[in-house]
Amino acid sequence: WDVSAPRPVMTVRMGEPVEDCLLLAGGGMVAVASGNSISICDLLSGGKVLQSVVAHSKTVSCLHADGGGHLYSGGLDRFVKVHDLARYKVLGSLRYDAPVLGVALSPTRSHLVAALANSTICVRRQRAAAAR
């Protein structure tokens, strides 16, 4: 990015307000949370939308990528969904007691943290491989 540039080099319009955006591995694509959908846009082709996924019943409020091909999305529907970026499929979901406003994964992918609208931070730990 260039702070001395007088205007943006690219603008991508979404159909609804953008709640979150996240550069994906490699920097050529961005995941955008807008309304109840997640769009994957190709920055190298001018922001063209490659895929849109509607996996939440309410607004998607936050995104997180684990660097291993998975995208995590949190929404006002009280779910965190795990998406496979290669197939654009939902692999699983976790339900919470309140709308999810933030989501993050530890570097070792062992702990998932969700920030909830009821002023709570919820930490979940992945079961060990032998316990699965």
Short mmCIF file of N, CA and C in Angstrom, two decimals, residues 15-105:
data_model
loop_
_atom_site.label_atom_id
_atom_site.label_comp_id
_atom_site.label_asym_id
_atom_site.label_seq_id
_atom_site.Cartn_x
_atom_site.Cartn_y
_atom_site.Cartn_z
N GLY A 15 -22.83 -5.79 -2.48
CA GLY A 15 -24.26 -5.50 -2.45
C GLY A 15 -24.77 -4.99 -1.11
N GLU A 16 -24.03 -5.29 -0.03
CA GLU A 16 -24.44 -4.87 1.31
C GLU A 16 -23.21 -4.33 2.04
N PRO A 17 -23.41 -3.68 3.19
CA PRO A 17 -22.25 -3.15 3.93
C PRO A 17 -21.22 -4.24 4.22
N VAL A 18 -19.96 -3.88 4.10
CA VAL A 18 -18.86 -4.80 4.35
C VAL A 18 -18.54 -4.79 5.85
N GLU A 19 -18.65 -5.96 6.48
CA GLU A 19 -18.38 -6.09 7.92
C GLU A 19 -16.92 -6.42 8.19
N ASP A 20 -16.30 -7.20 7.30
CA ASP A 20 -14.91 -7.60 7.49
C ASP A 20 -14.32 -7.99 6.15
N CYS A 21 -13.00 -7.87 6.04
CA CYS A 21 -12.29 -8.35 4.85
C CYS A 21 -10.96 -8.91 5.30
N LEU A 22 -10.45 -9.86 4.51
CA LEU A 22 -9.26 -10.59 4.91
C LEU A 22 -8.47 -10.99 3.68
N LEU A 23 -7.21 -10.55 3.61
CA LEU A 23 -6.34 -11.01 2.52
C LEU A 23 -6.01 -12.48 2.75
N LEU A 24 -6.14 -13.26 1.71
CA LEU A 24 -5.85 -14.69 1.81
C LEU A 24 -4.40 -14.95 1.44
N ALA A 25 -3.91 -16.14 1.75
CA ALA A 25 -2.51 -16.50 1.50
C ALA A 25 -2.11 -16.17 0.07
N GLY A 26 -0.97 -15.56 -0.08
CA GLY A 26 -0.48 -15.17 -1.39
C GLY A 26 -0.80 -13.72 -1.72
N GLY A 27 -1.82 -13.16 -1.09
CA GLY A 27 -2.15 -11.75 -1.27
C GLY A 27 -2.91 -11.40 -2.53
N GLY A 28 -3.22 -12.37 -3.37
CA GLY A 28 -3.93 -12.07 -4.61
C GLY A 28 -5.43 -12.14 -4.50
N MET A 29 -5.92 -12.67 -3.37
CA MET A 29 -7.37 -12.78 -3.19
C MET A 29 -7.75 -12.24 -1.82
N VAL A 30 -8.99 -11.77 -1.73
CA VAL A 30 -9.50 -11.24 -0.48
C VAL A 30 -10.87 -11.87 -0.22
N ALA A 31 -11.10 -12.25 1.04
CA ALA A 31 -12.41 -12.73 1.47
C ALA A 31 -13.15 -11.53 2.05
N VAL A 32 -14.41 -11.36 1.66
CA VAL A 32 -15.20 -10.21 2.09
C VAL A 32 -16.50 -10.69 2.72
N ALA A 33 -16.77 -10.24 3.96
CA ALA A 33 -18.02 -10.53 4.64
C ALA A 33 -18.96 -9.36 4.38
N SER A 34 -20.07 -9.65 3.70
CA SER A 34 -21.03 -8.61 3.34
C SER A 34 -22.43 -9.21 3.44
N GLY A 35 -23.23 -8.69 4.35
CA GLY A 35 -24.54 -9.30 4.58
C GLY A 35 -24.34 -10.69 5.15
N ASN A 36 -25.15 -11.65 4.69
CA ASN A 36 -24.99 -13.02 5.19
C ASN A 36 -24.13 -13.88 4.26
N SER A 37 -23.35 -13.23 3.39
CA SER A 37 -22.52 -13.99 2.46
C SER A 37 -21.04 -13.63 2.61
N ILE A 38 -20.22 -14.55 2.10
CA ILE A 38 -18.78 -14.35 2.02
C ILE A 38 -18.41 -14.44 0.55
N SER A 39 -17.73 -13.41 0.05
CA SER A 39 -17.30 -13.40 -1.34
C SER A 39 -15.78 -13.48 -1.39
N ILE A 40 -15.28 -14.26 -2.33
CA ILE A 40 -13.85 -14.36 -2.59
C ILE A 40 -13.58 -13.55 -3.85
N CYS A 41 -12.77 -12.50 -3.73
CA CYS A 41 -12.49 -11.61 -4.85
C CYS A 41 -11.03 -11.74 -5.27
N ASP A 42 -10.81 -11.72 -6.57
CA ASP A 42 -9.47 -11.80 -7.14
C ASP A 42 -8.95 -10.39 -7.38
N LEU A 43 -7.99 -9.96 -6.59
CA LEU A 43 -7.45 -8.62 -6.70
C LEU A 43 -6.64 -8.42 -7.97
N LEU A 44 -6.07 -9.50 -8.48
CA LEU A 44 -5.24 -9.41 -9.68
C LEU A 44 -6.06 -9.21 -10.95
N SER A 45 -7.37 -9.47 -10.87
CA SER A 45 -8.24 -9.24 -12.03
C SER A 45 -9.22 -8.11 -11.75
N GLY A 46 -8.78 -7.15 -10.95
CA GLY A 46 -9.58 -5.97 -10.70
C GLY A 46 -10.67 -6.14 -9.66
N GLY A 47 -10.58 -7.16 -8.84
CA GLY A 47 -11.56 -7.37 -7.78
C GLY A 47 -12.74 -8.23 -8.17
N LYS A 48 -12.60 -8.96 -9.27
CA LYS A 48 -13.69 -9.83 -9.75
C LYS A 48 -14.07 -10.85 -8.68
N VAL A 49 -15.37 -11.01 -8.44
CA VAL A 49 -15.85 -11.99 -7.47
C VAL A 49 -15.75 -13.38 -8.10
N LEU A 50 -14.94 -14.24 -7.48
CA LEU A 50 -14.76 -15.60 -7.99
C LEU A 50 -15.84 -16.54 -7.47
N GLN A 51 -16.24 -16.32 -6.21
CA GLN A 51 -17.21 -17.22 -5.58
C GLN A 51 -17.89 -16.48 -4.44
N SER A 52 -19.18 -16.71 -4.27
CA SER A 52 -19.91 -16.21 -3.11
C SER A 52 -20.55 -17.39 -2.41
N VAL A 53 -20.47 -17.39 -1.09
CA VAL A 53 -21.02 -18.47 -0.29
C VAL A 53 -21.97 -17.86 0.74
N VAL A 54 -23.19 -18.39 0.80
CA VAL A 54 -24.15 -17.97 1.82
C VAL A 54 -24.25 -19.13 2.80
N ALA A 55 -23.57 -18.99 3.94
CA ALA A 55 -23.54 -20.07 4.93
C ALA A 55 -24.18 -19.66 6.25
N HIS A 56 -24.47 -18.39 6.41
CA HIS A 56 -25.07 -17.89 7.65
C HIS A 56 -26.48 -17.39 7.36
N SER A 57 -27.33 -17.45 8.38
CA SER A 57 -28.71 -16.97 8.22
C SER A 57 -28.83 -15.48 8.56
N LYS A 58 -27.81 -14.93 9.21
CA LYS A 58 -27.76 -13.50 9.52
C LYS A 58 -26.40 -12.97 9.09
N THR A 59 -26.15 -11.70 9.37
CA THR A 59 -24.93 -11.03 8.93
C THR A 59 -23.66 -11.73 9.40
N VAL A 60 -22.71 -11.89 8.49
CA VAL A 60 -21.37 -12.40 8.82
C VAL A 60 -20.59 -11.21 9.36
N SER A 61 -20.10 -11.34 10.59
CA SER A 61 -19.45 -10.20 11.24
C SER A 61 -17.93 -10.28 11.26
N CYS A 62 -17.34 -11.47 11.07
CA CYS A 62 -15.89 -11.59 11.20
C CYS A 62 -15.36 -12.78 10.40
N LEU A 63 -14.10 -12.67 10.01
CA LEU A 63 -13.42 -13.70 9.23
C LEU A 63 -12.03 -13.96 9.81
N HIS A 64 -11.56 -15.19 9.64
CA HIS A 64 -10.20 -15.56 10.02
C HIS A 64 -9.74 -16.71 9.13
N ALA A 65 -8.52 -16.64 8.61
CA ALA A 65 -7.96 -17.73 7.80
C ALA A 65 -6.84 -18.38 8.60
N ASP A 66 -6.74 -19.71 8.50
CA ASP A 66 -5.72 -20.42 9.27
C ASP A 66 -4.43 -20.67 8.50
N GLY A 67 -4.37 -20.27 7.25
CA GLY A 67 -3.17 -20.49 6.45
C GLY A 67 -3.06 -21.90 5.91
N GLY A 68 -4.00 -22.77 6.27
CA GLY A 68 -4.00 -24.15 5.81
C GLY A 68 -5.17 -24.47 4.91
N GLY A 69 -5.75 -23.46 4.31
CA GLY A 69 -6.85 -23.68 3.38
C GLY A 69 -8.23 -23.62 3.99
N HIS A 70 -8.32 -23.14 5.24
CA HIS A 70 -9.62 -23.03 5.90
C HIS A 70 -9.92 -21.57 6.25
N LEU A 71 -11.17 -21.20 6.09
CA LEU A 71 -11.65 -19.88 6.45
C LEU A 71 -12.70 -20.04 7.54
N TYR A 72 -12.57 -19.27 8.61
CA TYR A 72 -13.53 -19.29 9.71
C TYR A 72 -14.37 -18.03 9.63
N SER A 73 -15.67 -18.18 9.75
CA SER A 73 -16.56 -17.02 9.74
C SER A 73 -17.46 -17.05 10.96
N GLY A 74 -17.65 -15.89 11.55
CA GLY A 74 -18.55 -15.75 12.69
C GLY A 74 -19.69 -14.85 12.29
N GLY A 75 -20.87 -15.12 12.85
CA GLY A 75 -22.02 -14.34 12.44
C GLY A 75 -22.98 -13.99 13.57
N LEU A 76 -23.90 -13.10 13.24
CA LEU A 76 -24.92 -12.70 14.19
C LEU A 76 -25.93 -13.81 14.44
N ASP A 77 -25.86 -14.89 13.65
CA ASP A 77 -26.71 -16.06 13.86
C ASP A 77 -26.18 -16.97 14.97
N ARG A 78 -25.09 -16.55 15.64
CA ARG A 78 -24.47 -17.25 16.77
C ARG A 78 -23.66 -18.48 16.36
N PHE A 79 -23.24 -18.54 15.11
CA PHE A 79 -22.43 -19.66 14.63
C PHE A 79 -21.06 -19.20 14.17
N VAL A 80 -20.07 -20.07 14.36
CA VAL A 80 -18.78 -19.98 13.68
C VAL A 80 -18.78 -21.14 12.70
N LYS A 81 -18.53 -20.83 11.43
CA LYS A 81 -18.50 -21.86 10.39
C LYS A 81 -17.07 -22.00 9.88
N VAL A 82 -16.71 -23.24 9.55
CA VAL A 82 -15.39 -23.54 9.00
C VAL A 82 -15.58 -23.89 7.53
N HIS A 83 -14.90 -23.16 6.65
CA HIS A 83 -15.05 -23.33 5.20
C HIS A 83 -13.76 -23.89 4.61
N ASP A 84 -13.91 -24.75 3.64
CA ASP A 84 -12.79 -25.25 2.84
C ASP A 84 -12.62 -24.29 1.67
N LEU A 85 -11.49 -23.58 1.60
CA LEU A 85 -11.29 -22.59 0.55
C LEU A 85 -11.09 -23.20 -0.84
N ALA A 86 -10.69 -24.45 -0.90
CA ALA A 86 -10.49 -25.09 -2.21
C ALA A 86 -11.82 -25.45 -2.86
N ARG A 87 -12.79 -25.87 -2.04
CA ARG A 87 -14.08 -26.32 -2.59
C ARG A 87 -15.23 -25.38 -2.26
N TYR A 88 -14.96 -24.35 -1.45
CA TYR A 88 -15.99 -23.40 -1.02
C TYR A 88 -17.16 -24.11 -0.35
N LYS A 89 -16.85 -25.10 0.47
CA LYS A 89 -17.85 -25.87 1.21
C LYS A 89 -17.69 -25.63 2.70
N VAL A 90 -18.81 -25.71 3.43
CA VAL A 90 -18.77 -25.61 4.89
C VAL A 90 -18.41 -27.00 5.43
N LEU A 91 -17.34 -27.06 6.22
CA LEU A 91 -16.88 -28.32 6.79
C LEU A 91 -17.50 -28.60 8.16
N GLY A 92 -17.88 -27.55 8.86
CA GLY A 92 -18.45 -27.73 10.18
C GLY A 92 -18.89 -26.40 10.75
N SER A 93 -19.59 -26.48 11.87
CA SER A 93 -20.05 -25.26 12.52
C SER A 93 -20.09 -25.46 14.03
N LEU A 94 -19.93 -24.37 14.75
CA LEU A 94 -19.99 -24.36 16.21
C LEU A 94 -21.02 -23.31 16.62
N ARG A 95 -21.90 -23.66 17.54
CA ARG A 95 -22.94 -22.75 17.99
C ARG A 95 -22.53 -22.12 19.32
N TYR A 96 -22.84 -20.83 19.45
CA TYR A 96 -22.52 -20.08 20.66
C TYR A 96 -23.79 -19.50 21.28
N ASP A 97 -23.66 -18.97 22.50
CA ASP A 97 -24.81 -18.45 23.24
C ASP A 97 -25.23 -17.05 22.82
N ALA A 98 -24.43 -16.38 22.02
CA ALA A 98 -24.71 -15.00 21.62
C ALA A 98 -24.11 -14.77 20.23
N PRO A 99 -24.50 -13.68 19.56
CA PRO A 99 -23.91 -13.37 18.26
C PRO A 99 -22.38 -13.28 18.34
N VAL A 100 -21.72 -13.78 17.31
CA VAL A 100 -20.25 -13.82 17.26
C VAL A 100 -19.76 -12.56 16.54
N LEU A 101 -18.92 -11.78 17.23
CA LEU A 101 -18.40 -10.54 16.68
C LEU A 101 -16.95 -10.64 16.25
N GLY A 102 -16.22 -11.64 16.76
CA GLY A 102 -14.82 -11.83 16.39
C GLY A 102 -14.44 -13.29 16.53
N VAL A 103 -13.51 -13.73 15.68
CA VAL A 103 -13.06 -15.11 15.75
C VAL A 103 -11.57 -15.16 15.40
N ALA A 104 -10.83 -16.01 16.14
CA ALA A 104 -9.40 -16.17 15.88
C ALA A 104 -8.99 -17.60 16.24
N LEU A 105 -7.93 -18.04 15.62
CA LEU A 105 -7.39 -19.38 15.84
C LEU A 105 -5.94 -19.23 16.28
#
